[in-house]
Short mmCIF file of C-alpha atoms in Angstrom, two decimals:
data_model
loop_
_atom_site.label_atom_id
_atom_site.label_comp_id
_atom_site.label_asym_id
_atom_site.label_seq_id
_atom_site.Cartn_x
_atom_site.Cartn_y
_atom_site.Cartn_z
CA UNK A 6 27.28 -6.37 -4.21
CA UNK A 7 27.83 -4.44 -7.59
CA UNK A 8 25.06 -6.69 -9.19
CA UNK A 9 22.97 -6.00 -6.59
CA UNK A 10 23.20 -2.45 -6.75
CA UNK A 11 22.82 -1.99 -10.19
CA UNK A 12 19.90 -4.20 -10.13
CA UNK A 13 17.93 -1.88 -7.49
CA UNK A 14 18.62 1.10 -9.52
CA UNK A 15 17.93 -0.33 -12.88
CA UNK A 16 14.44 -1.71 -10.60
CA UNK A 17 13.58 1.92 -9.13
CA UNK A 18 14.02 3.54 -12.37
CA UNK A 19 11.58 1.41 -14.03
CA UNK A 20 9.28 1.73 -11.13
CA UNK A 21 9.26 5.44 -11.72
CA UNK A 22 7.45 4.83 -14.76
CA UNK A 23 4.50 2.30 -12.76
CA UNK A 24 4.43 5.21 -9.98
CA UNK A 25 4.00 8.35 -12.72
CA UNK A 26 0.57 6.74 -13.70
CA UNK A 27 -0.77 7.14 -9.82
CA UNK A 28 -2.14 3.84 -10.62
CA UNK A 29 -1.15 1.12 -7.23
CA UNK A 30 0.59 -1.02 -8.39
CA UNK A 31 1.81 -4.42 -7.02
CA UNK A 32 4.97 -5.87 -8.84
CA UNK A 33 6.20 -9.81 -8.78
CA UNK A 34 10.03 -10.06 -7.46
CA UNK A 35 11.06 -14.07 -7.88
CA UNK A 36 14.54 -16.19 -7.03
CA UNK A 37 15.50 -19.31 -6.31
CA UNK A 38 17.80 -18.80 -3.29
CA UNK A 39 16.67 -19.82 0.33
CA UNK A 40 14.64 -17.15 2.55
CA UNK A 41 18.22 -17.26 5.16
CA UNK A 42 20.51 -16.33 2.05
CA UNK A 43 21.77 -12.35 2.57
CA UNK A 44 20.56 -11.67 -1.03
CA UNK A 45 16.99 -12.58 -0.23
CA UNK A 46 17.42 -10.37 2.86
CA UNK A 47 18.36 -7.68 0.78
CA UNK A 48 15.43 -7.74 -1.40
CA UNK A 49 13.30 -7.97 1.36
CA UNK A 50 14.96 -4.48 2.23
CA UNK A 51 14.34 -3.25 -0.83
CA UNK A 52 10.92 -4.60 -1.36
CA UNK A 53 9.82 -2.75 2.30
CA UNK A 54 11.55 0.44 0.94
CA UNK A 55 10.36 0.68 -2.41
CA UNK A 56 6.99 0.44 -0.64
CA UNK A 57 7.51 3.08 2.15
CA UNK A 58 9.03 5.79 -0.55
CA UNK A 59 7.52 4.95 -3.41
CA UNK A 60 3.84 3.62 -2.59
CA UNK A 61 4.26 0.64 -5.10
CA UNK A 62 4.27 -3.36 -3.34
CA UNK A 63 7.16 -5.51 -4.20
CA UNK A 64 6.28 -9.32 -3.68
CA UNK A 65 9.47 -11.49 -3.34
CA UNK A 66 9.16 -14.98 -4.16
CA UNK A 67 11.65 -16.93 -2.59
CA UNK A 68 12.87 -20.81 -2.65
CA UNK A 69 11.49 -20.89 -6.54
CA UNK A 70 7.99 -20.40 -5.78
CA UNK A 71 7.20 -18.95 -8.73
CA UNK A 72 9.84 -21.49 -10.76
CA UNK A 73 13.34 -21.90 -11.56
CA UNK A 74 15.73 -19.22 -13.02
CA UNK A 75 14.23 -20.07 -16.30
CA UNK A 76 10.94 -19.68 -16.30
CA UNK A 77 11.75 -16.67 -14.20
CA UNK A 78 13.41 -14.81 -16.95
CA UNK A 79 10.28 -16.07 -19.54
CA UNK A 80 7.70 -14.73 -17.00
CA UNK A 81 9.67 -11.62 -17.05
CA UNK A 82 10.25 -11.59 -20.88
CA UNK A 83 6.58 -12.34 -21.23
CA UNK A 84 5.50 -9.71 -18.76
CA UNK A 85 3.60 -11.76 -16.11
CA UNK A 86 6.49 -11.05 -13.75
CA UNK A 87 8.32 -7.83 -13.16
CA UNK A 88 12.04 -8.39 -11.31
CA UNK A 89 13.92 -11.89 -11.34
CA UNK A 90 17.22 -12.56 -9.80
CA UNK A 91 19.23 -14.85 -11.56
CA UNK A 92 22.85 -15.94 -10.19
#
């Protein structure tokens, strides 16, 4: 739960910086954990909150759609992706 937590606020606070330009902006959220697993849950949470508060679309990507943990954290490192979740 601790990773989880500091991965939302480390998330909003770099959102802040997406949400300052008043540009909409639609960020990439990826994992490789089943749609029933309580951490995909939670990011569905956060994905609907971050876009009721803060006017800025999260899309998760569950199951590895997008690939494995990986290629995840080179999409992120590359900047075609913003958030991965890696456990």
């Amino acid at each position: 739960m601790y990773k989880l937590t500091k991965a939302v606020i480390a998330a909003v606070i770099s959102m802040s910086a997406v949400v300052s330009t008043g540009a909409q902006a639609s960020l990439k959220l990826s994992h490789a954990l089943p749609t029933e697993h309580p951490v995909h849950q939670s990011l569905d949470w956060f994905a609907k909150e971050v876009r009721k508060d803060a006017k800025v679309r999260v899309k998760v990507y569950p199951n590895g759609t997008l690939g494995n943990e990986a290629e995840g954290l080179q999409m992120v490192q590359n900047g075609s992706e913003w958030y991965c979740c890696i456990y």
